[in-house]
Every structure is written in structure tokens, then in C-alpha cells.
PDB file of C-alpha atoms in Angstrom:
ATOM      1  CA  UNK A   1     132.678  43.983 123.939  1.00 41.00           C
ATOM      2  CA  UNK A   2     129.217  42.033 123.818  1.00 38.00           C
ATOM      3  CA  UNK A   3     131.472  38.773 123.211  1.00 40.00           C
ATOM      4  CA  UNK A   4     133.643  39.756 126.274  1.00 41.00           C
ATOM      5  CA  UNK A   5     130.581  40.586 128.578  1.00 41.00           C
ATOM      6  CA  UNK A   6     128.565  37.093 127.572  1.00 43.00           C
ATOM      7  CA  UNK A   7     131.737  35.323 128.568  1.00 42.00           C
ATOM      8  CA  UNK A   8     131.828  37.010 132.027  1.00 39.00           C
ATOM      9  CA  UNK A   9     128.337  36.144 132.470  1.00 38.00           C
ATOM     10  CA  UNK A  10     128.673  32.558 131.488  1.00 38.00           C
ATOM     11  CA  UNK A  11     131.603  32.156 133.654  1.00 39.00           C
ATOM     12  CA  UNK A  12     129.970  33.792 136.691  1.00 40.00           C
ATOM     13  CA  UNK A  13     126.787  31.638 136.472  1.00 39.00           C
ATOM     14  CA  UNK A  14     128.885  28.168 136.156  1.00 38.00           C
ATOM     15  CA  UNK A  15     130.992  29.629 139.430  1.00 37.00           C
ATOM     16  CA  UNK A  16     127.670  30.401 141.330  1.00 39.00           C
ATOM     17  CA  UNK A  17     126.169  26.837 140.864  1.00 37.00           C
ATOM     18  CA  UNK A  18     129.368  25.305 141.835  1.00 38.00           C
ATOM     19  CA  UNK A  19     128.773  26.357 145.534  1.00 39.00           C
ATOM     20  CA  UNK A  20     131.230  27.391 148.314  1.00 40.00           C
ATOM     21  CA  UNK A  21     132.284  25.973 151.858  1.00 41.00           C
ATOM     22  CA  UNK A  22     130.106  26.219 154.682  1.00 48.00           C
ATOM     23  CA  UNK A  23     130.642  28.999 156.930  1.00 69.00           C
ATOM     24  CA  UNK A  24     132.781  31.161 154.600  1.00 83.00           C
ATOM     25  CA  UNK A  25     131.720  33.093 151.466  1.00 92.00           C
ATOM     26  CA  UNK A  26     133.347  33.619 148.051  1.00 96.00           C
ATOM     27  CA  UNK A  27     135.116  36.506 147.097  1.00 96.00           C
ATOM     28  CA  UNK A  28     134.085  38.186 143.625  1.00 97.00           C
ATOM     29  CA  UNK A  29     136.203  41.037 142.289  1.00 97.00           C
ATOM     30  CA  UNK A  30     136.549  43.523 139.416  1.00 98.00           C
ATOM     31  CA  UNK A  31     139.656  45.451 138.660  1.00 97.00           C
ATOM     32  CA  UNK A  32     140.739  48.163 136.128  1.00 97.00           C
ATOM     33  CA  UNK A  33     144.366  49.325 135.406  1.00 97.00           C
ATOM     34  CA  UNK A  34     144.804  52.217 133.403  1.00 94.00           C
ATOM     35  CA  UNK A  35     147.670  54.739 132.487  1.00 91.00           C
ATOM     36  CA  UNK A  36     144.971  57.403 132.634  1.00 85.00           C
ATOM     37  CA  UNK A  37     145.588  57.848 136.092  1.00 84.00           C
ATOM     38  CA  UNK A  38     149.260  58.645 135.008  1.00 76.00           C
ATOM     39  CA  UNK A  39     148.200  61.221 132.560  1.00 76.00           C
ATOM     40  CA  UNK A  40     149.465  58.938 129.741  1.00 77.00           C
ATOM     41  CA  UNK A  41     148.231  56.738 127.111  1.00 80.00           C
ATOM     42  CA  UNK A  42     151.014  54.227 125.754  1.00 89.00           C
ATOM     43  CA  UNK A  43     152.753  51.005 126.488  1.00 95.00           C
ATOM     44  CA  UNK A  44     150.657  49.127 129.149  1.00 96.00           C
ATOM     45  CA  UNK A  45     147.731  51.327 128.592  1.00 95.00           C
ATOM     46  CA  UNK A  46     144.540  49.447 130.026  1.00 96.00           C
ATOM     47  CA  UNK A  47     143.844  46.069 131.816  1.00 97.00           C
ATOM     48  CA  UNK A  48     140.580  44.565 133.244  1.00 98.00           C
ATOM     49  CA  UNK A  49     140.096  41.441 135.345  1.00 98.00           C
ATOM     50  CA  UNK A  50     136.895  39.959 136.695  1.00 98.00           C
ATOM     51  CA  UNK A  51     137.752  37.215 139.434  1.00 97.00           C
ATOM     52  CA  UNK A  52     136.072  34.687 141.796  1.00 98.00           C
ATOM     53  CA  UNK A  53     137.861  32.938 144.793  1.00 97.00           C
ATOM     54  CA  UNK A  54     136.165  30.281 146.457  1.00 97.00           C
ATOM     55  CA  UNK A  55     135.708  29.896 150.165  1.00 94.00           C
ATOM     56  CA  UNK A  56     138.029  27.688 152.031  1.00 93.00           C
ATOM     57  CA  UNK A  57     138.109  23.911 151.503  1.00 92.00           C
ATOM     58  CA  UNK A  58     138.117  23.775 147.697  1.00 94.00           C
ATOM     59  CA  UNK A  59     141.002  22.343 145.763  1.00 94.00           C
ATOM     60  CA  UNK A  60     142.079  20.288 148.528  1.00 93.00           C
ATOM     61  CA  UNK A  61     142.910  17.131 146.310  1.00 93.00           C
ATOM     62  CA  UNK A  62     145.122  18.956 143.690  1.00 94.00           C
ATOM     63  CA  UNK A  63     146.875  20.910 146.682  1.00 96.00           C
ATOM     64  CA  UNK A  64     147.763  18.061 148.705  1.00 93.00           C
ATOM     65  CA  UNK A  65     148.949  16.105 145.452  1.00 94.00           C
ATOM     66  CA  UNK A  66     150.945  18.766 143.730  1.00 93.00           C
ATOM     67  CA  UNK A  67     151.385  21.468 146.307  1.00 95.00           C
ATOM     68  CA  UNK A  68     152.243  19.405 149.420  1.00 93.00           C
ATOM     69  CA  UNK A  69     149.395  20.772 151.300  1.00 95.00           C
ATOM     70  CA  UNK A  70     148.769  19.281 154.705  1.00 94.00           C
ATOM     71  CA  UNK A  71     145.222  18.581 156.309  1.00 92.00           C
ATOM     72  CA  UNK A  72     145.690  21.675 158.517  1.00 92.00           C
ATOM     73  CA  UNK A  73     146.089  24.044 155.749  1.00 95.00           C
ATOM     74  CA  UNK A  74     143.365  26.250 154.033  1.00 94.00           C
ATOM     75  CA  UNK A  75     143.094  25.664 150.349  1.00 97.00           C
ATOM     76  CA  UNK A  76     140.890  27.837 147.694  1.00 97.00           C
ATOM     77  CA  UNK A  77     140.346  27.812 144.148  1.00 97.00           C
ATOM     78  CA  UNK A  78     139.895  31.049 142.002  1.00 97.00           C
ATOM     79  CA  UNK A  79     138.823  31.695 138.326  1.00 98.00           C
ATOM     80  CA  UNK A  80     139.470  34.841 136.400  1.00 98.00           C
ATOM     81  CA  UNK A  81     139.045  36.318 132.866  1.00 98.00           C
ATOM     82  CA  UNK A  82     141.005  39.436 131.865  1.00 98.00           C
ATOM     83  CA  UNK A  83     142.181  41.724 129.030  1.00 99.00           C
ATOM     84  CA  UNK A  84     145.421  43.689 128.754  1.00 98.00           C
ATOM     85  CA  UNK A  85     146.172  46.177 125.940  1.00 98.00           C
ATOM     86  CA  UNK A  86     149.447  47.797 124.818  1.00 98.00           C
ATOM     87  CA  UNK A  87     149.979  50.709 122.399  1.00 97.00           C
ATOM     88  CA  UNK A  88     152.951  52.960 121.306  1.00 96.00           C
ATOM     89  CA  UNK A  89     153.124  56.409 122.237  1.00 94.00           C
ATOM     90  CA  UNK A  90     152.175  57.617 118.655  1.00 95.00           C
ATOM     91  CA  UNK A  91     148.795  56.416 118.452  1.00 94.00           C
ATOM     92  CA  UNK A  92     147.946  58.729 115.308  1.00 94.00           C
ATOM     93  CA  UNK A  93     150.489  57.040 112.953  1.00 95.00           C
ATOM     94  CA  UNK A  94     149.139  54.405 110.393  1.00 95.00           C
ATOM     95  CA  UNK A  95     152.593  52.960 109.843  1.00 96.00           C
ATOM     96  CA  UNK A  96     154.621  50.680 112.045  1.00 94.00           C
ATOM     97  CA  UNK A  97     156.760  52.423 114.649  1.00 95.00           C
ATOM     98  CA  UNK A  98     159.603  50.012 115.404  1.00 93.00           C
ATOM     99  CA  UNK A  99     161.312  52.249 118.065  1.00 94.00           C
ATOM    100  CA  UNK A 100     158.057  52.382 120.153  1.00 96.00           C
ATOM    101  CA  UNK A 101     155.873  49.936 122.223  1.00 97.00           C
ATOM    102  CA  UNK A 102     154.011  47.356 119.841  1.00 97.00           C
ATOM    103  CA  UNK A 103     150.378  47.369 119.652  1.00 98.00           C
ATOM    104  CA  UNK A 104     149.135  44.218 121.378  1.00 98.00           C
ATOM    105  CA  UNK A 105     146.152  42.596 122.987  1.00 98.00           C
ATOM    106  CA  UNK A 106     146.071  39.744 125.517  1.00 99.00           C
ATOM    107  CA  UNK A 107     142.828  38.090 126.157  1.00 99.00           C
ATOM    108  CA  UNK A 108     142.933  35.164 128.781  1.00 99.00           C
ATOM    109  CA  UNK A 109     141.304  33.135 131.584  1.00 99.00           C
ATOM    110  CA  UNK A 110     143.048  31.970 134.791  1.00 98.00           C
ATOM    111  CA  UNK A 111     142.681  29.117 137.276  1.00 98.00           C
ATOM    112  CA  UNK A 112     144.444  29.590 140.564  1.00 97.00           C
ATOM    113  CA  UNK A 113     144.980  27.239 143.696  1.00 98.00           C
ATOM    114  CA  UNK A 114     145.906  28.992 146.956  1.00 96.00           C
ATOM    115  CA  UNK A 115     147.167  27.272 149.807  1.00 97.00           C
ATOM    116  CA  UNK A 116     147.290  29.299 153.042  1.00 94.00           C
ATOM    117  CA  UNK A 117     149.581  27.049 155.652  1.00 92.00           C
ATOM    118  CA  UNK A 118     149.484  27.071 159.175  1.00 81.00           C
ATOM    119  CA  UNK A 119     153.053  28.665 159.511  1.00 75.00           C
ATOM    120  CA  UNK A 120     151.844  31.921 157.862  1.00 86.00           C
ATOM    121  CA  UNK A 121     152.742  30.999 154.439  1.00 92.00           C
ATOM    122  CA  UNK A 122     150.759  31.530 151.140  1.00 94.00           C
ATOM    123  CA  UNK A 123     151.757  29.480 148.133  1.00 96.00           C
ATOM    124  CA  UNK A 124     149.640  30.395 144.894  1.00 96.00           C
ATOM    125  CA  UNK A 125     149.854  28.251 141.689  1.00 97.00           C
ATOM    126  CA  UNK A 126     148.109  30.191 138.491  1.00 97.00           C
ATOM    127  CA  UNK A 127     147.589  28.866 134.915  1.00 98.00           C
ATOM    128  CA  UNK A 128     146.692  31.774 132.382  1.00 98.00           C
ATOM    129  CA  UNK A 129     145.617  30.605 128.997  1.00 99.00           C
ATOM    130  CA  UNK A 130     144.542  32.725 126.045  1.00 99.00           C
ATOM    131  CA  UNK A 131     145.301  34.568 122.857  1.00 99.00           C
ATOM    132  CA  UNK A 132     147.540  37.286 121.889  1.00 99.00           C
ATOM    133  CA  UNK A 133     146.809  39.347 118.710  1.00 98.00           C
ATOM    134  CA  UNK A 134     143.496  40.631 116.659  1.00 98.00           C
ATOM    135  CA  UNK A 135     141.446  37.597 118.460  1.00 99.00           C
ATOM    136  CA  UNK A 136     142.295  39.354 121.924  1.00 99.00           C
ATOM    137  CA  UNK A 137     139.987  41.948 120.601  1.00 98.00           C
ATOM    138  CA  UNK A 138     142.447  45.038 122.023  1.00 98.00           C
ATOM    139  CA  UNK A 139     141.539  47.235 118.872  1.00 97.00           C
ATOM    140  CA  UNK A 140     137.714  46.614 119.243  1.00 97.00           C
ATOM    141  CA  UNK A 141     137.459  47.461 123.143  1.00 97.00           C
ATOM    142  CA  UNK A 142     139.991  50.550 122.867  1.00 96.00           C
ATOM    143  CA  UNK A 143     138.313  52.174 120.203  1.00 95.00           C
ATOM    144  CA  UNK A 144     134.946  51.308 121.031  1.00 96.00           C
ATOM    145  CA  UNK A 145     135.560  53.188 124.312  1.00 92.00           C
ATOM    146  CA  UNK A 146     137.241  56.019 122.652  1.00 91.00           C
ATOM    147  CA  UNK A 147     134.257  56.507 120.699  1.00 92.00           C
ATOM    148  CA  UNK A 148     131.950  56.254 123.834  1.00 92.00           C
ATOM    149  CA  UNK A 149     133.812  59.224 125.664  1.00 88.00           C
ATOM    150  CA  UNK A 150     134.312  61.120 122.349  1.00 89.00           C
ATOM    151  CA  UNK A 151     138.029  60.536 122.290  1.00 88.00           C
ATOM    152  CA  UNK A 152     140.263  60.375 119.087  1.00 89.00           C
ATOM    153  CA  UNK A 153     140.576  56.912 117.475  1.00 93.00           C
ATOM    154  CA  UNK A 154     143.779  54.684 117.749  1.00 94.00           C
ATOM    155  CA  UNK A 155     144.914  54.258 114.022  1.00 95.00           C
ATOM    156  CA  UNK A 156     147.951  51.833 114.221  1.00 96.00           C
ATOM    157  CA  UNK A 157     146.222  48.647 115.375  1.00 98.00           C
ATOM    158  CA  UNK A 158     146.914  46.908 111.783  1.00 97.00           C
ATOM    159  CA  UNK A 159     150.490  46.745 113.133  1.00 97.00           C
ATOM    160  CA  UNK A 160     149.605  44.744 116.200  1.00 97.00           C
ATOM    161  CA  UNK A 161     151.339  41.397 116.947  1.00 98.00           C
ATOM    162  CA  UNK A 162     149.879  38.342 115.152  1.00 98.00           C
ATOM    163  CA  UNK A 163     147.467  35.948 116.596  1.00 98.00           C
ATOM    164  CA  UNK A 164     149.279  33.411 118.908  1.00 98.00           C
ATOM    165  CA  UNK A 165     148.000  31.080 121.668  1.00 99.00           C
ATOM    166  CA  UNK A 166     149.445  32.122 125.370  1.00 99.00           C
ATOM    167  CA  UNK A 167     150.137  30.252 128.167  1.00 99.00           C
ATOM    168  CA  UNK A 168     151.690  31.211 131.760  1.00 99.00           C
ATOM    169  CA  UNK A 169     152.289  28.889 134.560  1.00 98.00           C
ATOM    170  CA  UNK A 170     153.141  30.911 137.482  1.00 98.00           C
ATOM    171  CA  UNK A 171     153.890  30.119 141.308  1.00 97.00           C
ATOM    172  CA  UNK A 172     154.473  32.598 143.875  1.00 97.00           C
ATOM    173  CA  UNK A 173     154.930  32.381 147.661  1.00 96.00           C
ATOM    174  CA  UNK A 174     154.444  34.859 150.379  1.00 93.00           C
ATOM    175  CA  UNK A 175     155.380  35.078 153.773  1.00 90.00           C
ATOM    176  CA  UNK A 176     153.212  36.895 156.572  1.00 78.00           C
ATOM    177  CA  UNK A 177     154.550  38.625 158.358  1.00 75.00           C
ATOM    178  CA  UNK A 178     158.294  39.156 158.118  1.00 72.00           C
ATOM    179  CA  UNK A 179     157.398  41.527 161.296  1.00 75.00           C
ATOM    180  CA  UNK A 180     154.295  42.678 162.831  1.00 80.00           C
ATOM    181  CA  UNK A 181     153.911  45.469 165.373  1.00 82.00           C
ATOM    182  CA  UNK A 182     150.343  46.243 166.890  1.00 75.00           C
ATOM    183  CA  UNK A 183     149.197  48.909 168.970  1.00 77.00           C
ATOM    184  CA  UNK A 184     145.644  49.682 170.122  1.00 77.00           C
ATOM    185  CA  UNK A 185     143.575  50.546 166.863  1.00 77.00           C
ATOM    186  CA  UNK A 186     146.661  50.432 164.643  1.00 89.00           C
ATOM    187  CA  UNK A 187     149.163  47.851 163.283  1.00 90.00           C
ATOM    188  CA  UNK A 188     152.064  47.513 161.004  1.00 92.00           C
ATOM    189  CA  UNK A 189     153.336  44.440 159.138  1.00 91.00           C
ATOM    190  CA  UNK A 190     155.531  43.510 156.395  1.00 92.00           C
ATOM    191  CA  UNK A 191     155.243  40.654 153.660  1.00 92.00           C
ATOM    192  CA  UNK A 192     157.966  39.593 151.587  1.00 94.00           C
ATOM    193  CA  UNK A 193     157.106  37.628 148.302  1.00 95.00           C
ATOM    194  CA  UNK A 194     158.985  35.697 145.638  1.00 97.00           C
ATOM    195  CA  UNK A 195     157.852  33.749 142.549  1.00 97.00           C
ATOM    196  CA  UNK A 196     158.653  32.415 138.945  1.00 98.00           C
ATOM    197  CA  UNK A 197     156.388  32.649 135.594  1.00 98.00           C
ATOM    198  CA  UNK A 198     157.128  30.415 132.689  1.00 99.00           C
ATOM    199  CA  UNK A 199     155.552  30.651 129.285  1.00 98.00           C
ATOM    200  CA  UNK A 200     155.429  31.905 125.748  1.00 98.00           C
ATOM    201  CA  UNK A 201     153.784  35.330 127.094  1.00 99.00           C
ATOM    202  CA  UNK A 202     155.635  36.005 130.199  1.00 98.00           C
ATOM    203  CA  UNK A 203     158.806  34.249 131.706  1.00 99.00           C
ATOM    204  CA  UNK A 204     160.592  35.717 134.593  1.00 99.00           C
ATOM    205  CA  UNK A 205     161.706  35.204 138.244  1.00 98.00           C
ATOM    206  CA  UNK A 206     160.588  37.832 140.825  1.00 98.00           C
ATOM    207  CA  UNK A 207     161.205  39.005 144.723  1.00 98.00           C
ATOM    208  CA  UNK A 208     159.613  41.925 146.381  1.00 96.00           C
ATOM    209  CA  UNK A 209     158.188  43.352 149.846  1.00 95.00           C
ATOM    210  CA  UNK A 210     154.897  45.083 150.766  1.00 94.00           C
ATOM    211  CA  UNK A 211     154.488  47.234 153.919  1.00 95.00           C
ATOM    212  CA  UNK A 212     151.095  47.976 155.457  1.00 94.00           C
ATOM    213  CA  UNK A 213     150.015  50.308 158.216  1.00 95.00           C
ATOM    214  CA  UNK A 214     146.423  50.552 159.304  1.00 94.00           C
ATOM    215  CA  UNK A 215     143.502  50.031 161.397  1.00 89.00           C
ATOM    216  CA  UNK A 216     142.328  46.578 162.341  1.00 82.00           C
ATOM    217  CA  UNK A 217     144.710  44.877 159.722  1.00 82.00           C
ATOM    218  CA  UNK A 218     143.304  41.556 158.577  1.00 76.00           C
ATOM    219  CA  UNK A 219     145.121  38.646 157.823  1.00 73.00           C
ATOM    220  CA  UNK A 220     145.281  39.084 153.908  1.00 80.00           C
ATOM    221  CA  UNK A 221     148.074  39.309 151.222  1.00 83.00           C
ATOM    222  CA  UNK A 222     146.692  42.294 149.167  1.00 86.00           C
ATOM    223  CA  UNK A 223     144.082  43.221 146.817  1.00 90.00           C
ATOM    224  CA  UNK A 224     143.869  41.550 143.404  1.00 91.00           C
ATOM    225  CA  UNK A 225     146.238  42.941 140.314  1.00 92.00           C
ATOM    226  CA  UNK A 226     147.088  41.998 136.761  1.00 94.00           C
ATOM    227  CA  UNK A 227     150.234  40.092 136.292  1.00 90.00           C
ATOM    228  CA  UNK A 228     153.279  40.716 135.896  1.00 92.00           C
ATOM    229  CA  UNK A 229     152.321  43.480 138.532  1.00 89.00           C
ATOM    230  CA  UNK A 230     153.098  42.820 142.392  1.00 85.00           C
ATOM    231  CA  UNK A 231     149.813  40.849 142.660  1.00 78.00           C
ATOM    232  CA  UNK A 232     148.098  40.153 146.166  1.00 82.00           C
ATOM    233  CA  UNK A 233     145.880  36.967 146.560  1.00 84.00           C
ATOM    234  CA  UNK A 234     142.365  38.887 146.571  1.00 84.00           C
ATOM    235  CA  UNK A 235     141.434  37.101 149.956  1.00 84.00           C
ATOM    236  CA  UNK A 236     140.494  38.906 152.881  1.00 88.00           C
ATOM    237  CA  UNK A 237     138.392  38.239 155.776  1.00 83.00           C
ATOM    238  CA  UNK A 238     135.120  40.198 156.791  1.00 81.00           C
ATOM    239  CA  UNK A 239     135.054  42.757 159.627  1.00 84.00           C
ATOM    240  CA  UNK A 240     132.365  43.665 161.824  1.00 84.00           C
ATOM    241  CA  UNK A 241     132.362  47.184 161.112  1.00 85.00           C
ATOM    242  CA  UNK A 242     135.401  48.712 159.106  1.00 90.00           C
ATOM    243  CA  UNK A 243     139.095  48.742 158.714  1.00 92.00           C
ATOM    244  CA  UNK A 244     141.545  50.170 156.007  1.00 94.00           C
ATOM    245  CA  UNK A 245     145.447  50.373 155.732  1.00 95.00           C
ATOM    246  CA  UNK A 246     147.811  52.121 153.673  1.00 97.00           C
ATOM    247  CA  UNK A 247     150.523  50.114 151.617  1.00 96.00           C
ATOM    248  CA  UNK A 248     153.876  50.561 149.885  1.00 97.00           C
ATOM    249  CA  UNK A 249     155.394  47.825 148.074  1.00 96.00           C
ATOM    250  CA  UNK A 250     158.520  47.122 145.638  1.00 97.00           C
ATOM    251  CA  UNK A 251     159.073  44.048 143.435  1.00 98.00           C
ATOM    252  CA  UNK A 252     162.159  43.289 140.920  1.00 98.00           C
ATOM    253  CA  UNK A 253     161.704  40.777 138.136  1.00 98.00           C
ATOM    254  CA  UNK A 254     164.436  39.155 135.836  1.00 99.00           C
ATOM    255  CA  UNK A 255     162.634  39.135 132.648  1.00 99.00           C
ATOM    256  CA  UNK A 256     163.782  36.288 129.999  1.00 99.00           C
ATOM    257  CA  UNK A 257     160.548  36.472 127.680  1.00 98.00           C
ATOM    258  CA  UNK A 258     157.959  39.287 127.464  1.00 98.00           C
ATOM    259  CA  UNK A 259     156.016  38.740 124.188  1.00 98.00           C
ATOM    260  CA  UNK A 260     154.611  42.269 124.193  1.00 98.00           C
ATOM    261  CA  UNK A 261     158.288  43.442 123.627  1.00 98.00           C
ATOM    262  CA  UNK A 262     159.811  40.364 121.985  1.00 98.00           C
ATOM    263  CA  UNK A 263     156.983  39.941 119.526  1.00 98.00           C
ATOM    264  CA  UNK A 264     155.441  36.993 118.272  1.00 98.00           C
ATOM    265  CA  UNK A 265     157.158  33.446 119.091  1.00 96.00           C
ATOM    266  CA  UNK A 266     156.860  31.817 115.478  1.00 93.00           C
ATOM    267  CA  UNK A 267     156.015  34.552 113.276  1.00 92.00           C
ATOM    268  CA  UNK A 268     157.702  37.821 112.256  1.00 92.00           C
ATOM    269  CA  UNK A 269     156.344  40.902 114.031  1.00 94.00           C
ATOM    270  CA  UNK A 270     157.559  44.080 115.570  1.00 94.00           C
ATOM    271  CA  UNK A 271     159.875  43.935 118.387  1.00 96.00           C
ATOM    272  CA  UNK A 272     162.202  45.948 120.838  1.00 97.00           C
ATOM    273  CA  UNK A 273     165.189  45.317 122.790  1.00 97.00           C
ATOM    274  CA  UNK A 274     163.945  44.428 126.217  1.00 98.00           C
ATOM    275  CA  UNK A 275     165.621  45.360 129.554  1.00 98.00           C
ATOM    276  CA  UNK A 276     166.129  42.159 131.426  1.00 98.00           C
ATOM    277  CA  UNK A 277     165.457  43.790 134.897  1.00 98.00           C
ATOM    278  CA  UNK A 278     162.320  45.548 135.519  1.00 98.00           C
ATOM    279  CA  UNK A 279     161.097  46.875 138.794  1.00 98.00           C
ATOM    280  CA  UNK A 280     157.658  48.342 140.161  1.00 98.00           C
ATOM    281  CA  UNK A 281     157.252  50.543 143.061  1.00 97.00           C
ATOM    282  CA  UNK A 282     153.705  51.166 144.235  1.00 97.00           C
ATOM    283  CA  UNK A 283     151.548  52.761 146.973  1.00 97.00           C
ATOM    284  CA  UNK A 284     147.999  52.469 147.838  1.00 97.00           C
ATOM    285  CA  UNK A 285     145.116  52.476 150.142  1.00 97.00           C
ATOM    286  CA  UNK A 286     142.530  49.705 150.994  1.00 96.00           C
ATOM    287  CA  UNK A 287     139.242  50.536 152.766  1.00 96.00           C
ATOM    288  CA  UNK A 288     136.919  47.842 153.889  1.00 95.00           C
ATOM    289  CA  UNK A 289     133.293  47.825 155.177  1.00 94.00           C
ATOM    290  CA  UNK A 290     132.049  44.693 156.399  1.00 91.00           C
ATOM    291  CA  UNK A 291     132.454  42.309 153.462  1.00 92.00           C
ATOM    292  CA  UNK A 292     133.063  44.932 150.984  1.00 96.00           C
ATOM    293  CA  UNK A 293     136.467  46.176 149.986  1.00 96.00           C
ATOM    294  CA  UNK A 294     137.844  48.932 147.858  1.00 97.00           C
ATOM    295  CA  UNK A 295     141.564  49.363 146.895  1.00 97.00           C
ATOM    296  CA  UNK A 296     143.513  51.965 144.975  1.00 98.00           C
ATOM    297  CA  UNK A 297     147.224  51.351 143.882  1.00 97.00           C
ATOM    298  CA  UNK A 298     149.491  53.529 141.969  1.00 97.00           C
ATOM    299  CA  UNK A 299     152.526  52.064 140.315  1.00 96.00           C
ATOM    300  CA  UNK A 300     155.665  53.488 138.923  1.00 96.00           C
ATOM    301  CA  UNK A 301     157.353  50.902 136.777  1.00 97.00           C
ATOM    302  CA  UNK A 302     161.194  51.401 135.539  1.00 97.00           C
ATOM    303  CA  UNK A 303     161.901  51.446 131.729  1.00 97.00           C
ATOM    304  CA  UNK A 304     161.002  48.169 129.916  1.00 98.00           C
ATOM    305  CA  UNK A 305     163.058  48.302 126.700  1.00 97.00           C
ATOM    306  CA  UNK A 306     166.077  50.173 125.411  1.00 96.00           C
ATOM    307  CA  UNK A 307     165.563  53.819 124.284  1.00 92.00           C
ATOM    308  CA  UNK A 308     162.059  54.152 126.174  1.00 95.00           C
ATOM    309  CA  UNK A 309     161.310  57.590 126.816  1.00 87.00           C
ATOM    310  CA  UNK A 310     160.343  57.656 130.544  1.00 89.00           C
ATOM    311  CA  UNK A 311     159.264  55.318 132.934  1.00 92.00           C
ATOM    312  CA  UNK A 312     155.569  54.109 133.007  1.00 94.00           C
ATOM    313  CA  UNK A 313     153.094  55.093 135.413  1.00 95.00           C
ATOM    314  CA  UNK A 314     149.432  53.735 136.022  1.00 96.00           C
ATOM    315  CA  UNK A 315     146.811  53.264 138.580  1.00 96.00           C
ATOM    316  CA  UNK A 316     144.593  50.339 139.529  1.00 97.00           C
ATOM    317  CA  UNK A 317     141.166  50.403 141.059  1.00 97.00           C
ATOM    318  CA  UNK A 318     139.341  47.247 142.578  1.00 97.00           C
ATOM    319  CA  UNK A 319     136.207  46.577 144.074  1.00 97.00           C
ATOM    320  CA  UNK A 320     135.579  43.247 146.046  1.00 97.00           C
ATOM    321  CA  UNK A 321     132.788  41.555 147.633  1.00 97.00           C
ATOM    322  CA  UNK A 322     131.680  38.611 149.561  1.00 94.00           C
ATOM    323  CA  UNK A 323     128.457  36.652 148.907  1.00 91.00           C
TER     324      UNK A 323
END
């Protein structure tokens, strides 16, 4: 836990020193996803992510060279540090459980380049690099937290996936809006998205749609989330007073690779027969007061592997600020 906190402090200090474009402030965010909100403790059980998104004007050279950005487009860069934890349903057993989700941790860093094009299109390129296995500190973080809240120890971490370097290259496009309805004080819009991720950790193609209704809707693309969820860009504009919106969305993924179910790439480990199509359905609320934003999302995820007992549910809570 101390090592992880130290990494966050070092990253934040380096990013603060890098500066930001004049006239706009950077966005900092903290996010936790946990199936406690769904009254379970299994499968994808916990995720945390600390992120930074620059003011516009950063990453222009890269975006113009590799993402065909024009001088009129707005570019931003982002950095994040995160961890995801996976466990089986039976966390009291010491022995391997071949018919349940394997134990796994994923500790990673992210680098993103965002291009908001003048024709209401957002392109986002993200590179995630990290490690799966004991070096991801999943056991230490989970059992330390359980001791803190006086909960039972998780016993089966000796059966987790082996250490393996992980890499994901993801590209996503969002169109805003598919339609928009504005009335005094209220607005409605829809944002479709599509993307692809390639790597030894996750490989899939996806497409989805998000609907929003609220007061003083801003031109943003949703709150931050942890992949492979229906992730927002994490960018928003400040408001003079306050704004809010309710949202609902759905996303389908055609899955070719999921290391947390398929097991290690080059070494023997526990594995399951995964389902090649997975869908997320989500709903939530975003409240913004000036430059501070809080968001809550509840997610219903269809079964990810054969003989999975029930679909998975979890919640996500994020806090973002501009400074």
C-alpha cells in the first residue's frame, strides 16, 4: 500500500511541474469501482484509478502525426495509475478453484492522447502498461483493507495468475451528439462510441451508446472509468454555478483475449472458458459545482465465462477537480 501511494505522489508531482495551457486548468480525478455496491465479493471485485488530464494544447505534435489532428482540433494528454483485483466466489478456500474466477491483480500506468475534433468527434488513444500477478500487489491491498475494516482474510491468493508484463493499446471514437434536444433549463443528448483494444491483457472490439438528460448539460464525454468498462474521457468544462445529469448506457464487446479468464500467456495457470460476447448496462448521476464534479455509476455486466453463476454487478464512484 505504501509503495502504491508513493508512486501516486511521485507521478502527481511530476505532472504538476509540467504545467498546463493558459486559460484552462488541468483535471485531476480519483475513482474507485467495487462490487460492494452490488452486495457481492467475487470476480471483478475492486478497482482504483488516479488520473490527470491536461488543459488543451498538449500533445499536438503526436496527435497531428499519428491521429491526423488539424490545427483547429483541441488536443490533451492524460496520465493515470490504477489497479484492478479479481477473486473467485469462494474466498475461504486455500486450494485452487478451477470452476471459479481465478485470483488476479493488474497494476498499470496509462498514457492517453485525446483529440476533440471540430466536427464533434472525440478520438482517444491510450497505452496501458503494467504487470499481472503477485507484483501487482492484489493480495497485499485486499487483505490490508480487510484487516482495516475487520473483515475475513482472503485465503486463496497463492493460486493467483503468475507474474507477466502487460500491455494494452486502445483506440476509441465518440460522436457527440447523435441527437440533442434542448429546453429552458433541461437538455437531452446521445453519444455513440466504438473502439478496439489489443494486447496480451485485453483484446476486444466494442460499440455502445450513452443517453444523458440534465440541467446545463456540458460538452463532455462522461466521467472516468476503468477499462474495459464503458469509459468516459474524464474531461468536462467548468460552470458558473452548478449542473447535473442522469445517464444510462449500454456497450457490447466481442472478446478475443481476457488474461483474467484465459490465464497467463506463456505459463501454466488457472483458466476458464470465456464467453466471446459480453455486454455492460449502466446508469448513474453526475453532479458538478463550478470546477468540482462527482459521479456515481452502477453497472450490470453479463456473464463472462461458461458456468458463471450469475451476472456481475458493481458500482463506480469518482471525484474530479480542476486546478
